[in-house]
Short mmCIF file of C-alpha atoms in Angstrom, two decimals:
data_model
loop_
_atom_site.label_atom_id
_atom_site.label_comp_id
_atom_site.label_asym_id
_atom_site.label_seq_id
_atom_site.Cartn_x
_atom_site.Cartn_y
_atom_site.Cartn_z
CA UNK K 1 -62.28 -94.72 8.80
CA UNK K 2 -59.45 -92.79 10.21
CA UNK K 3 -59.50 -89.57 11.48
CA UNK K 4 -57.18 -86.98 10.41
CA UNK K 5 -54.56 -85.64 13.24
CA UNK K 6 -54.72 -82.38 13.83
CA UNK K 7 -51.89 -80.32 11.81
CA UNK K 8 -49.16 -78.91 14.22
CA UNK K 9 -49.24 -75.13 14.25
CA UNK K 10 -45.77 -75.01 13.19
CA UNK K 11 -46.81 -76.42 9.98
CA UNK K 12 -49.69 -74.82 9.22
CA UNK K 13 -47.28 -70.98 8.99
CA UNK K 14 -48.30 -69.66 12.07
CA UNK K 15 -46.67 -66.38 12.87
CA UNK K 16 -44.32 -66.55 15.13
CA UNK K 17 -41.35 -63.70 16.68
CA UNK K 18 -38.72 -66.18 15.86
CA UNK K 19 -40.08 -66.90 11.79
CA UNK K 20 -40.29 -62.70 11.57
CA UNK K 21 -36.73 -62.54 13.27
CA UNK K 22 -35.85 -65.10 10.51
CA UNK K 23 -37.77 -63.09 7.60
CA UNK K 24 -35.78 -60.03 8.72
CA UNK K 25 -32.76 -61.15 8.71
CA UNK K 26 -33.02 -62.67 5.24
CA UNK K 27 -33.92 -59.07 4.21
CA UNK K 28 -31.59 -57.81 5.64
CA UNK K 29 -28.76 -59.70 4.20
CA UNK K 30 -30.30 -58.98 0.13
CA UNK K 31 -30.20 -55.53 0.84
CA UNK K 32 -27.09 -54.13 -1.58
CA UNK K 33 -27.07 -50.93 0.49
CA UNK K 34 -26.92 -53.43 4.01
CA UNK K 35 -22.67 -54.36 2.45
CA UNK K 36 -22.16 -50.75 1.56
CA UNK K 37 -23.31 -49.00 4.48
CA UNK K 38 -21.42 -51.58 6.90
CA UNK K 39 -18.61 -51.92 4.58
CA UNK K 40 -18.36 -48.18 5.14
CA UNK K 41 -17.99 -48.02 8.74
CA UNK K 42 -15.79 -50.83 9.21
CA UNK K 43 -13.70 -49.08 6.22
CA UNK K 44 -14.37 -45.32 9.01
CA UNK K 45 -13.36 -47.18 11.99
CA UNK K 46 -10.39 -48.72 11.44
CA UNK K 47 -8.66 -46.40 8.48
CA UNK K 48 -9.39 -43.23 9.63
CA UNK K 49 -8.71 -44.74 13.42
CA UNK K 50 -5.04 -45.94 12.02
CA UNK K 51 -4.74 -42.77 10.41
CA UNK K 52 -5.24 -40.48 13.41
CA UNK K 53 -3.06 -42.38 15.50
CA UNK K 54 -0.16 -42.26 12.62
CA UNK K 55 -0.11 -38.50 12.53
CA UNK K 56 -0.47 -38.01 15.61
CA UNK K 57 2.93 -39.72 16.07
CA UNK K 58 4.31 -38.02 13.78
CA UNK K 59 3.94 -34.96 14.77
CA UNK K 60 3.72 -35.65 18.65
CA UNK K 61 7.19 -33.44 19.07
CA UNK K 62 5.51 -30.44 17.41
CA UNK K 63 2.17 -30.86 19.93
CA UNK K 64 1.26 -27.59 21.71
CA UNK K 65 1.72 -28.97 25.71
CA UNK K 66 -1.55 -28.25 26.21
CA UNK K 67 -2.29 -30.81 23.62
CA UNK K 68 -0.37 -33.29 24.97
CA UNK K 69 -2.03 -33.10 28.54
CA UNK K 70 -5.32 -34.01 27.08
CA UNK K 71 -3.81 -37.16 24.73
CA UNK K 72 -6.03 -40.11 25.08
CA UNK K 73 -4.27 -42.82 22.98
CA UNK K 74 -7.68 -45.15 22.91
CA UNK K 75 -9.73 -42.16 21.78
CA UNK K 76 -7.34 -41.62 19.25
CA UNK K 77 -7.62 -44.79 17.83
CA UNK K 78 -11.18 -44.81 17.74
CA UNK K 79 -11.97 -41.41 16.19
CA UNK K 80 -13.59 -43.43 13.59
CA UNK K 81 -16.68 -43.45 15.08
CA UNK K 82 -17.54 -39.51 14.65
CA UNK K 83 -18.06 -40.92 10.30
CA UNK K 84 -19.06 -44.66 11.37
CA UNK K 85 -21.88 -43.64 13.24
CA UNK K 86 -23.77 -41.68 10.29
CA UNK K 87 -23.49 -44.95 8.24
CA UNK K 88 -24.53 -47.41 10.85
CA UNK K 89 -27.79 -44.89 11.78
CA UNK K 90 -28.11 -44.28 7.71
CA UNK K 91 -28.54 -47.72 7.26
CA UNK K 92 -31.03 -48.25 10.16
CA UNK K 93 -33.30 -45.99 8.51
CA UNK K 94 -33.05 -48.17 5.38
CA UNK K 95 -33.68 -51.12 7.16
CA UNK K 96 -37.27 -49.41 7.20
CA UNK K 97 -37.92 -46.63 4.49
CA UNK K 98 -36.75 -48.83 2.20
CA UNK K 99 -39.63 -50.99 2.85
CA UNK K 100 -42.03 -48.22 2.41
CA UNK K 101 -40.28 -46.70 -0.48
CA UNK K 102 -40.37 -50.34 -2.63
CA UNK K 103 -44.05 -51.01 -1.09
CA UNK K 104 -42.40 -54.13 0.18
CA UNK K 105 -43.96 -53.03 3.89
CA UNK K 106 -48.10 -54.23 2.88
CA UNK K 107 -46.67 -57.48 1.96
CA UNK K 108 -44.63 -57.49 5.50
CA UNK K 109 -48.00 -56.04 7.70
CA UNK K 110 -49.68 -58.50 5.73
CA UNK K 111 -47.83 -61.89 6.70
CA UNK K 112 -47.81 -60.33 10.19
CA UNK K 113 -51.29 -58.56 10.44
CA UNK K 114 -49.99 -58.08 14.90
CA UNK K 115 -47.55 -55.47 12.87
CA UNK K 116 -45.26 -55.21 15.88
CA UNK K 117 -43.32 -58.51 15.89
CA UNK K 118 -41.89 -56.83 12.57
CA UNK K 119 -40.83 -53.69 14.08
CA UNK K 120 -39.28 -55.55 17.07
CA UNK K 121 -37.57 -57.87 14.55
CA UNK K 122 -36.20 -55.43 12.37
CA UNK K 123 -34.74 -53.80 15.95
CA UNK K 124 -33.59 -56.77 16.90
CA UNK K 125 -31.45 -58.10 14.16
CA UNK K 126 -30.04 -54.84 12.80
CA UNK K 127 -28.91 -54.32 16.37
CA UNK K 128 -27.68 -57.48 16.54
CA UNK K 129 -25.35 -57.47 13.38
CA UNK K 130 -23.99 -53.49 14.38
CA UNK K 131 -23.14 -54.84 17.46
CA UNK K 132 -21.31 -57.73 16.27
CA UNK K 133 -19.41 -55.82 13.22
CA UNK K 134 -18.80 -52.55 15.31
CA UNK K 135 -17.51 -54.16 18.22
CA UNK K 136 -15.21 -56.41 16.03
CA UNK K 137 -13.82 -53.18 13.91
CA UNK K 138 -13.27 -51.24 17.45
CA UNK K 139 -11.44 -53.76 18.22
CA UNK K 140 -9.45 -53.66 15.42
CA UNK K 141 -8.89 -49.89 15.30
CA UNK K 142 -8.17 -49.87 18.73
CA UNK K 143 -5.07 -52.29 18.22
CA UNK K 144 -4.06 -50.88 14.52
CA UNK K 145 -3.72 -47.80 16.50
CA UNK K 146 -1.54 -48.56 19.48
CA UNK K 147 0.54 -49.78 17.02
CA UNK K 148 0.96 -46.61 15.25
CA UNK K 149 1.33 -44.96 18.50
CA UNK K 150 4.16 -47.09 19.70
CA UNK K 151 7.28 -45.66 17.55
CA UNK K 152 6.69 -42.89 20.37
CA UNK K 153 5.80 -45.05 23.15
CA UNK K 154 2.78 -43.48 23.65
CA UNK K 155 0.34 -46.37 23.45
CA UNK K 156 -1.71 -47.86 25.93
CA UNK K 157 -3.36 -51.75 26.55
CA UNK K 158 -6.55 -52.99 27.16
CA UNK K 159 -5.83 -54.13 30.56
CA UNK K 160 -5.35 -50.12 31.33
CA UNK K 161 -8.48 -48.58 33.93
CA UNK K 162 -11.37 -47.78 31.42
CA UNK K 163 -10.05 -48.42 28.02
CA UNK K 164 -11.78 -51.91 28.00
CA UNK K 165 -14.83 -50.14 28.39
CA UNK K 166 -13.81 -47.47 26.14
CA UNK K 167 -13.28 -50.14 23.09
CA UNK K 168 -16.60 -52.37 23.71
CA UNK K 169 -18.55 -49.46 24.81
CA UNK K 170 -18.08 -48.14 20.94
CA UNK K 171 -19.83 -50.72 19.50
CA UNK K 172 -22.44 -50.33 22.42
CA UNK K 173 -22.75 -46.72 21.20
CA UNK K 174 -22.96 -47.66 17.61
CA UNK K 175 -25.95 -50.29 18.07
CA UNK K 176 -28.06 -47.56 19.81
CA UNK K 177 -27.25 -45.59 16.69
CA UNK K 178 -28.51 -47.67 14.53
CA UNK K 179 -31.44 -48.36 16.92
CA UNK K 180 -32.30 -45.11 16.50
CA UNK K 181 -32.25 -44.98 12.82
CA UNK K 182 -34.53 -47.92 12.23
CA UNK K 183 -36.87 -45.96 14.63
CA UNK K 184 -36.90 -42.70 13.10
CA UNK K 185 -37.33 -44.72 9.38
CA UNK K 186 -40.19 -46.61 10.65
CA UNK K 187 -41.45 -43.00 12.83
CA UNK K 188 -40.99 -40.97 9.46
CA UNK K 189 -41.59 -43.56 6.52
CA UNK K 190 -39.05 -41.88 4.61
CA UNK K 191 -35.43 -41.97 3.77
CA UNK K 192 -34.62 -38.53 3.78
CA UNK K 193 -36.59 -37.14 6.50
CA UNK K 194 -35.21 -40.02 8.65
CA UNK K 195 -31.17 -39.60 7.43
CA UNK K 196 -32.29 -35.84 8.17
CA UNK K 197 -33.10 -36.51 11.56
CA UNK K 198 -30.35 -38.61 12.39
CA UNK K 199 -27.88 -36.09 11.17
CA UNK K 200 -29.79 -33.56 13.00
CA UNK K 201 -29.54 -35.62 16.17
CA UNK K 202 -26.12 -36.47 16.05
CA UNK K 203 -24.55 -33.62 14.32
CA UNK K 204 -26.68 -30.49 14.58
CA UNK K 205 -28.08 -30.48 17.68
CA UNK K 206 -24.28 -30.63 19.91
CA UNK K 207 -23.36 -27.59 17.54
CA UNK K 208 -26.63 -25.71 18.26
CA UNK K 209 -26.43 -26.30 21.82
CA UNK K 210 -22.77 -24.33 21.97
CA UNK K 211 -24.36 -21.13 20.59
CA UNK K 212 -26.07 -21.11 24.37
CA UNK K 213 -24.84 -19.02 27.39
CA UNK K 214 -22.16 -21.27 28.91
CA UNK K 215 -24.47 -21.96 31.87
CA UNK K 216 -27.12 -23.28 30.01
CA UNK K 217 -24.96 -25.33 27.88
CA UNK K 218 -22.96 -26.95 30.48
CA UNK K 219 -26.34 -28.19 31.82
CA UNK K 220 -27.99 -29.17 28.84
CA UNK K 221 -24.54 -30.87 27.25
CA UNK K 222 -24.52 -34.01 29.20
CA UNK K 223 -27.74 -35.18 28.30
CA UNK K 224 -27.60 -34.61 24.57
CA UNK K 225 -27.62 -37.69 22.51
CA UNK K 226 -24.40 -37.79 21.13
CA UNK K 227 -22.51 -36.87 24.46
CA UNK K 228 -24.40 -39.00 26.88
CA UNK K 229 -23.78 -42.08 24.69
CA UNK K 230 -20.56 -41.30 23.80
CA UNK K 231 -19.29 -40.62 27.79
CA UNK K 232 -19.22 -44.35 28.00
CA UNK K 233 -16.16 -44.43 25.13
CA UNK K 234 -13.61 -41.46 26.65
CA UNK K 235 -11.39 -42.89 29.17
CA UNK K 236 -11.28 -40.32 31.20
CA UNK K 237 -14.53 -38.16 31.97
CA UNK K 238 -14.98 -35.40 29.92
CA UNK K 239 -16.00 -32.29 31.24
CA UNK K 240 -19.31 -30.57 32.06
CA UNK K 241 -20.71 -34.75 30.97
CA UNK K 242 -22.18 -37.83 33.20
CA UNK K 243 -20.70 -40.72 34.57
CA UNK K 244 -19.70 -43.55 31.91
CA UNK K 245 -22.87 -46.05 32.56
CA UNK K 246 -25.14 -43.06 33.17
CA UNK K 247 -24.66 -40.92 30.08
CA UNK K 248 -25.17 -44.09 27.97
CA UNK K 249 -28.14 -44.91 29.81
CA UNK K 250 -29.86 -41.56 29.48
CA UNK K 251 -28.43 -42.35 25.41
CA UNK K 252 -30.68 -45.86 25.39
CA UNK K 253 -33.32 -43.76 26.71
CA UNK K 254 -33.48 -41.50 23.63
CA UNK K 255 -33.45 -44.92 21.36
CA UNK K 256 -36.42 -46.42 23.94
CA UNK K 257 -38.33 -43.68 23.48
CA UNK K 258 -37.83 -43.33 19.50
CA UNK K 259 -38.64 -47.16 19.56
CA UNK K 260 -42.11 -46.46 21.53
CA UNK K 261 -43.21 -43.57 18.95
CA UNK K 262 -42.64 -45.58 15.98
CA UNK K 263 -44.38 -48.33 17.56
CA UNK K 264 -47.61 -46.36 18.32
CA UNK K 265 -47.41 -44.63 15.00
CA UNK K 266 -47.01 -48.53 13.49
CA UNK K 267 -49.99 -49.23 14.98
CA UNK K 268 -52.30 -46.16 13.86
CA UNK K 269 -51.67 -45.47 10.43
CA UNK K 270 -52.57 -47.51 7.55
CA UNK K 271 -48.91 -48.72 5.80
#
């Protein structure tokens, strides 16, 4: 009599990072809100982007000077990213809530009792595809743009110092965004506390901040969110905000830490 070989583990289902990466990706890509969302910041990046630079163009002779001293023809282009950002950390918190709102989430914690591996995933590929998209419609803003600008010869190129880093470092922003948001939907569990707390973060906060004495603000404004991450886009340093690379690092910072929360509350509370 024969004996039976044991069956690989492969075979048998086991649980593995790369199968949840796999699951969460396929989820990912059903999602209806998953085309909307993106299809709405690509749409915010490179429309509005085109449509800054245009009018600003047009009505570069009737500039106040002072204007024109500041003109950054990259940031220009990419002024985009101030409405693209609330849908790419919108749909983050989807990614999540809208696990919990549908119940879908037992059946997930189920097939991956560890419950981690499906956070990480989630992180992983949404950051993954925002990268990839955001990067790509930077890109194209970015050159839609200096086109616009050029009637008045007031483009630039991407061989110019920092706007190379300007361009890639938007989609760099963007995927901490949306980093963000899948953290705060799987910290919260709910769709509108989390797009609450991403508007919050991003929008309400920098304006709060500005009702401070001027001393207090110029040392608390570099290491908000929104202006440390976005200190890696501006071409030339803004002021009273850190260096490129360090701003955006103190910005992954806020996302590692948002990460860490949801990822002990993941592991306490029942789903």
């Amino acid at each position: 009599m024969t004996t039976a070989s044991p069956i690989p583990a492969a075979e048998r289902g086991h649980v593995t990072q790369l199968r949840v990466i796999r699951s969460e990706w396929i989820k990912l890509c059903s999602l209806r809100s998953t085309v909307f969302a993106l299809l709405a910041a690509v749409v915010a990046m490179i429309g509005l982007g085109f449509l800054f630079s245009y009018f600003t163009a047009a009505r570069w002779d009737r500039l106040p000077p002072e204007e024109r001293l500041v003109f950054d023809p990259t940031m220009v282009s990419l002024r985009g990213l101030y409405l693209a950002q609330l849908a790419i950390g919108v749909l983050g918190v989807l990614v999540v809530s809208g696990e919990y709102a549908s119940g879908m989430i037992r059946a997930s914690l189920s097939a991956v009792p560890r419950r981690l591996p499906v956070l990480w995933a989630k992180a992983l590929v949404y950051a993954a595809v925002a990268w990839l998209l955001m990067t790509c419609a930077a890109l194209a803003a970015f050159l839609l743009g200096q086109t616009a600008l050029a009637d008045h010869h007031l483009q630039t190129s991407l061989s110019s110092p920092g706007v190379l880093r300007g361009v890639l470092g938007t989609g760099l922003y963007l995927t901490v965004v949306g980093l963000i948001g899948v953290a705060l939907g799987a910290l919260l569990r709910s769709t509108a506390g989390g797009i609450t707390a991403v508007f919050a973060l991003l929008l309400v906060l920098p304006v709060l901040a500005q009702a401070l004495p001027s001393s207090w603000y110029d040392t608390i404004n570099p290491y908000l969110p929104s202006t440390a991450g976005q200190s890696l886009i501006h071409v030339q340093q803004q002021p009273h905000t850190a260096a490129p690379w360090t701003g955006f690092a103190v910005f992954c910072l806020y996302a590692l830490a948002a990460l860490v929360c949801a990822a002990v509350a993941l592991k306490r509370r029942d789903a």
